[in-house]
mmCIF file of C-alpha atoms in Angstrom:
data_model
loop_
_atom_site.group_PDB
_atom_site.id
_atom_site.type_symbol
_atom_site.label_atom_id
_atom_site.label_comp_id
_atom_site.label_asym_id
_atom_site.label_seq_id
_atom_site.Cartn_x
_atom_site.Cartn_y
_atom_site.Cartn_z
ATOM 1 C CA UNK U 121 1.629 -25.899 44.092
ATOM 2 C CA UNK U 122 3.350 -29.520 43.349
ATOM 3 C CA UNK U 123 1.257 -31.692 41.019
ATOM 4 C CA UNK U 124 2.006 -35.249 42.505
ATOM 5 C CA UNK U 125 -0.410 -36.835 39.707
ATOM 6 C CA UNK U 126 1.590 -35.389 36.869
ATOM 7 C CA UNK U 127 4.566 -36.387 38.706
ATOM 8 C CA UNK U 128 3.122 -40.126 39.130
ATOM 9 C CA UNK U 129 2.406 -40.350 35.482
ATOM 10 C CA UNK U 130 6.201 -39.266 34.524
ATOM 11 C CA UNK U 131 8.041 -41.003 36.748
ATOM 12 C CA UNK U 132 5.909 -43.996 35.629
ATOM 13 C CA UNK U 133 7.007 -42.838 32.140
ATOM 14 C CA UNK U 134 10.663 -42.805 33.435
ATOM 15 C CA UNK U 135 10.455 -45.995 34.710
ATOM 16 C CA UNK U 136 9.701 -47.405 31.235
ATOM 17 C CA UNK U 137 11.950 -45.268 29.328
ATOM 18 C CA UNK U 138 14.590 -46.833 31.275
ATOM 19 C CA UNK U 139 13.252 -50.641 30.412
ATOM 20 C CA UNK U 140 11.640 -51.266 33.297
ATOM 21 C CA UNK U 141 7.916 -52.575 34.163
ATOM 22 C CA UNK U 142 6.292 -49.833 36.614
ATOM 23 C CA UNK U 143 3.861 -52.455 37.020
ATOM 24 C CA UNK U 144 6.106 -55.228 38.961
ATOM 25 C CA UNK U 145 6.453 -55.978 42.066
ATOM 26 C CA UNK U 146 8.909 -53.189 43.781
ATOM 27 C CA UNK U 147 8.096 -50.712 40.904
ATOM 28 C CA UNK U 148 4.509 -50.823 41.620
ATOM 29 C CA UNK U 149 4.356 -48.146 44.133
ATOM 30 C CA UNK U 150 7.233 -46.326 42.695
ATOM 31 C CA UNK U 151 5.767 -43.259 41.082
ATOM 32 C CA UNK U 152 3.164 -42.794 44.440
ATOM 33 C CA UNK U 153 6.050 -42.607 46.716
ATOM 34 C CA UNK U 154 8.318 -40.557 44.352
ATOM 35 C CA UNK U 155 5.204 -37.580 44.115
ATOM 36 C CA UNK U 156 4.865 -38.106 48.209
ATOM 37 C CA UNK U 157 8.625 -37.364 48.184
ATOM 38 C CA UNK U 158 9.344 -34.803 45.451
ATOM 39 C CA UNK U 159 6.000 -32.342 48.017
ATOM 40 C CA UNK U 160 8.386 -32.656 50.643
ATOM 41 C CA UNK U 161 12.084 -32.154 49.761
ATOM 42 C CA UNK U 162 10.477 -29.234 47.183
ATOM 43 C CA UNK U 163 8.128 -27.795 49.858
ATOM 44 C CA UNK U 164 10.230 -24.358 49.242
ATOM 45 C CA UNK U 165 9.284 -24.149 45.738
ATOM 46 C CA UNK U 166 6.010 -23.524 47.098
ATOM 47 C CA UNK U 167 7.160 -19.820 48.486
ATOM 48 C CA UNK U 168 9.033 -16.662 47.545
ATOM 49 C CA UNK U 169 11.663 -15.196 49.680
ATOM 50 C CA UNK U 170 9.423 -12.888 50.988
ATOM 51 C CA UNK U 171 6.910 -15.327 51.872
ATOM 52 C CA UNK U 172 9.744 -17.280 53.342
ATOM 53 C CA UNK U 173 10.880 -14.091 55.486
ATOM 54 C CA UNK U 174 7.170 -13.520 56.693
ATOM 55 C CA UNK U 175 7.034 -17.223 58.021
ATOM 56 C CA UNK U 176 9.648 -16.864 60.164
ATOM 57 C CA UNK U 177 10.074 -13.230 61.062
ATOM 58 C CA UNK U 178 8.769 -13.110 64.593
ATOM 59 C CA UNK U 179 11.425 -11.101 66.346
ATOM 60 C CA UNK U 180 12.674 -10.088 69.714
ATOM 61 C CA UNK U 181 14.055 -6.932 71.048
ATOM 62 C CA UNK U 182 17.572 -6.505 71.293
ATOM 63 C CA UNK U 183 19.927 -4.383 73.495
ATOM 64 C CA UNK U 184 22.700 -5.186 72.135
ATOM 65 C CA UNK U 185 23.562 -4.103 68.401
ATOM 66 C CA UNK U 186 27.048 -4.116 68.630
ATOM 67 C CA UNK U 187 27.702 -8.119 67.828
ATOM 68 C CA UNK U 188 26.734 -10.273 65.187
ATOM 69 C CA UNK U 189 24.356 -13.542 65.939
ATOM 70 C CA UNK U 190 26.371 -16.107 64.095
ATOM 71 C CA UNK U 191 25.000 -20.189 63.860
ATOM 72 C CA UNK U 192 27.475 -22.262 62.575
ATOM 73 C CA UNK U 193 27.139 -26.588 60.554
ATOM 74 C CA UNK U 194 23.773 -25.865 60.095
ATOM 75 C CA UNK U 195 22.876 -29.266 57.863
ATOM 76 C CA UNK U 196 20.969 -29.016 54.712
ATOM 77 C CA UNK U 197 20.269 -30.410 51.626
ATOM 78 C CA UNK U 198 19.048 -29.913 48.231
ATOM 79 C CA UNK U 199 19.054 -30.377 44.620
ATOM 80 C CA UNK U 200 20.831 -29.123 42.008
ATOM 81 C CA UNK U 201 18.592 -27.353 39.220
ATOM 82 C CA UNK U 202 21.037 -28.807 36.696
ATOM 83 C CA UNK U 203 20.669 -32.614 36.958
ATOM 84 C CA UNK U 204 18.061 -33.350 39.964
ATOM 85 C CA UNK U 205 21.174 -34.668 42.039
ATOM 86 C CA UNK U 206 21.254 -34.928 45.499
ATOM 87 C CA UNK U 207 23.281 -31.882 47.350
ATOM 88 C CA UNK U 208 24.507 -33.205 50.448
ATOM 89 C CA UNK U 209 26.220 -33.034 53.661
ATOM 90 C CA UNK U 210 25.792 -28.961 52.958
ATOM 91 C CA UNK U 211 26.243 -27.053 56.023
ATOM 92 C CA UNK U 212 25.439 -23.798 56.494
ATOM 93 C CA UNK U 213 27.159 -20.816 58.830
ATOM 94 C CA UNK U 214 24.500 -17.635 58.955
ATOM 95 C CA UNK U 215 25.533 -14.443 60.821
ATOM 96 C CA UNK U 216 23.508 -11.025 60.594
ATOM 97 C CA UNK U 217 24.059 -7.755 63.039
ATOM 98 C CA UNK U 218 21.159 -7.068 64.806
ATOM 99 C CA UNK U 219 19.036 -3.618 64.413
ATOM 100 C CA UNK U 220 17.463 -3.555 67.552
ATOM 101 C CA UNK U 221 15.613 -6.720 66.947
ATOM 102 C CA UNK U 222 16.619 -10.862 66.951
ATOM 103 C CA UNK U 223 14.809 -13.751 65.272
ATOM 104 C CA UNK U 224 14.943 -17.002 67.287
ATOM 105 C CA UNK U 225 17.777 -18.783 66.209
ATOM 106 C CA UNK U 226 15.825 -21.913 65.737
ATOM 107 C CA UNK U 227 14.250 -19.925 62.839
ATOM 108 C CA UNK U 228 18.124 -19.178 60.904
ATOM 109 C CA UNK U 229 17.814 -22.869 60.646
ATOM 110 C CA UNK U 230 14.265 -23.526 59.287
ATOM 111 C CA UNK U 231 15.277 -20.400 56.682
ATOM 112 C CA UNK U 232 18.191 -22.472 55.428
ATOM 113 C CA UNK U 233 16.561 -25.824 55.597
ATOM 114 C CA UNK U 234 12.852 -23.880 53.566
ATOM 115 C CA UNK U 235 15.330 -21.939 50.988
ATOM 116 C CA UNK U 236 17.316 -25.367 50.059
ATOM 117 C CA UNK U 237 13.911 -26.856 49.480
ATOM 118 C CA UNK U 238 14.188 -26.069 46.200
ATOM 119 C CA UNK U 239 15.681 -27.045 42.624
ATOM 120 C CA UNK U 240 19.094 -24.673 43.299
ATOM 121 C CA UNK U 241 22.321 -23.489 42.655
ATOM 122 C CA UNK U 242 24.527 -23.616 45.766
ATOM 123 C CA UNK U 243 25.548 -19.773 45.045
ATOM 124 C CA UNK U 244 21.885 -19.068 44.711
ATOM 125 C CA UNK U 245 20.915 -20.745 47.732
ATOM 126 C CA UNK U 246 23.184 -18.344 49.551
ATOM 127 C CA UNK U 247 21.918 -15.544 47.991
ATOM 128 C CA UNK U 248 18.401 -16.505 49.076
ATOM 129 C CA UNK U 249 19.126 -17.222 52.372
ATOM 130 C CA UNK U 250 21.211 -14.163 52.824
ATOM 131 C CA UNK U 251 17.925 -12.134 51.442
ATOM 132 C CA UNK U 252 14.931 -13.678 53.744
ATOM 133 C CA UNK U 253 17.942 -13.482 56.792
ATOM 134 C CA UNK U 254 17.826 -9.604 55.779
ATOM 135 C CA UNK U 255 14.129 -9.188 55.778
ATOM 136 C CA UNK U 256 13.055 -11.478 58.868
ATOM 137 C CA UNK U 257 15.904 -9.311 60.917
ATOM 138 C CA UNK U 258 15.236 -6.014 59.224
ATOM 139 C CA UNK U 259 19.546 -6.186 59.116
ATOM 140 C CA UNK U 260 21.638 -5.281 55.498
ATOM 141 C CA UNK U 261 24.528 -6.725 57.476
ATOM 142 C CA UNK U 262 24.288 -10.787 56.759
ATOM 143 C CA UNK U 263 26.864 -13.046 55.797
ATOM 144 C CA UNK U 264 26.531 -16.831 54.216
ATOM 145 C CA UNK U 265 28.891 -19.479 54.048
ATOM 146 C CA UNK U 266 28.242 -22.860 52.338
ATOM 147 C CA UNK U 267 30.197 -26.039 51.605
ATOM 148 C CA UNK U 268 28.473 -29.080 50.296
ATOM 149 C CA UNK U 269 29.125 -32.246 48.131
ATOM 150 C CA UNK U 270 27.012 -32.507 44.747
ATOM 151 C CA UNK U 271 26.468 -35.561 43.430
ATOM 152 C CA UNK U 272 26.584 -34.304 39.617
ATOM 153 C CA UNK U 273 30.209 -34.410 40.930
ATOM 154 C CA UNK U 274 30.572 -37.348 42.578
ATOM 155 C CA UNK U 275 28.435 -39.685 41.395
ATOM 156 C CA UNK U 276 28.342 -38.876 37.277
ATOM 157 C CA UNK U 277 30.947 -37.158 35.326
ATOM 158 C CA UNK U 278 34.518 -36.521 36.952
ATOM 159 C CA UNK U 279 33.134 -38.617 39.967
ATOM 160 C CA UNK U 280 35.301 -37.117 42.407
ATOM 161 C CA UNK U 281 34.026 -38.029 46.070
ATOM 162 C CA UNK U 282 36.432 -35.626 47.693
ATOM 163 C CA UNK U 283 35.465 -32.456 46.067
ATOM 164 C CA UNK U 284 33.339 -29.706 48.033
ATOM 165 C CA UNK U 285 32.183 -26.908 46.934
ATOM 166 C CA UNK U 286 31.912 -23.680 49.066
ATOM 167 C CA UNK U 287 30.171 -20.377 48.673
ATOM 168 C CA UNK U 288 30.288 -17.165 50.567
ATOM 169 C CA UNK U 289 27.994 -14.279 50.585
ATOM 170 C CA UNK U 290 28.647 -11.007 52.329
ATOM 171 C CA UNK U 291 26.098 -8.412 52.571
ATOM 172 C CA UNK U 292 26.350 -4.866 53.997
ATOM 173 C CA UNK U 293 29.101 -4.827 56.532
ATOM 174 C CA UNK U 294 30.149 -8.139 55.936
ATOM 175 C CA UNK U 295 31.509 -7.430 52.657
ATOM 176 C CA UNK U 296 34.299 -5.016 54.126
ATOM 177 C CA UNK U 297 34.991 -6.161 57.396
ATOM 178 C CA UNK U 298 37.026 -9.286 57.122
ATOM 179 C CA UNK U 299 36.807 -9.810 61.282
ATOM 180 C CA UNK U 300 33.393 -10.393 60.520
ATOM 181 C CA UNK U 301 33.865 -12.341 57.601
ATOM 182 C CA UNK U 302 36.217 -14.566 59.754
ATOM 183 C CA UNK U 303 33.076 -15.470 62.330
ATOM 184 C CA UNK U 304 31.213 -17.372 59.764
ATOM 185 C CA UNK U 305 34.081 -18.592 57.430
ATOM 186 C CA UNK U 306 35.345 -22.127 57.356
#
């Protein structure tokens, strides 16, 4: 579980290791709100994959196992493990084959957004995603596709506000059959 004291006392320490009086006015609250924030974009850190997969893994029956359930721009954001900065305007594209069963397609999208609540790596994010979409469905056939901006790009460093990045990751049938590859891909 998140410690929000421990993170109160060392983003207090932050604040003065970057010359600044936690105590003034503005500051004061600072390290509070910072813990209150920190429970809820982390949340995910809070779960395993599995546990993620159990959460959401009420399914339906399906006739049809022929075609692929694809939702596409699903938003997200997260944080990369690597310097705390932001990941944003990530969308995500999720497509599994069904096995007889379907998972409410409002769920795809709470996977995604529980999975990025995390300290990640954009390739590991789809990699997670791509294993609780496999479990909840009881499918090997899921594919992943993510673009996002990082801000350890374009704020710091190179600073290059243009660049996205963009992941893909093909499980089961989706590794070999580029039609379905080409449902999900940007």
């Amino acid at each position: 579980m998140i410690d929000k004291k421990a993170i109160e006392e060392h983003i207090r320490g932050i604040l003065i290791a970057l010359g600044d009086d936690p105590d003034r006015e503005g500051l004061a609250e600072t390290p509070e709100r910072v813990a209150r924030m920190y429970e809820e974009v982390f949340e995910g850190m809070n779960y395993s994959n599995h546990e993620i997969a159990e959460m959401f893994s009420k399914t339906f029956e399906s006739s049809d196992d022929s075609s692929a359930v694809v939702v596409r721009d699903i938003e997200i954001f997260s944080y990369c493990e690597h310097h705390l900065a932001l990941m944003y305007d990530v969308k995500v594209n999720v497509a599994y084959i069904p096995k007889g069963r379907v998972i409410g397609l409002s769920k795809i999208a709470r996977i995604c957004d529980m999975a990025a609540k995390r300290l990640q790596l954009q390739e590991r994010l789809g990699s997670d995603i791509a294993d609780i979409i496999a479990e909840a469905t009881g499918s090997d056939d899921v594919g992943v596709v993510i673009s996002g901006t990082h801000s350890c790009m374009t704020a710091r460093g190179i600073k290059n506000t243009s660049a996205q990045t963009i992941t893909h990751t093909m499980r089961g049938k989706f590794r070999t059959d580029y039609s379905l590859q080409n449902l999900i891909s940007r």
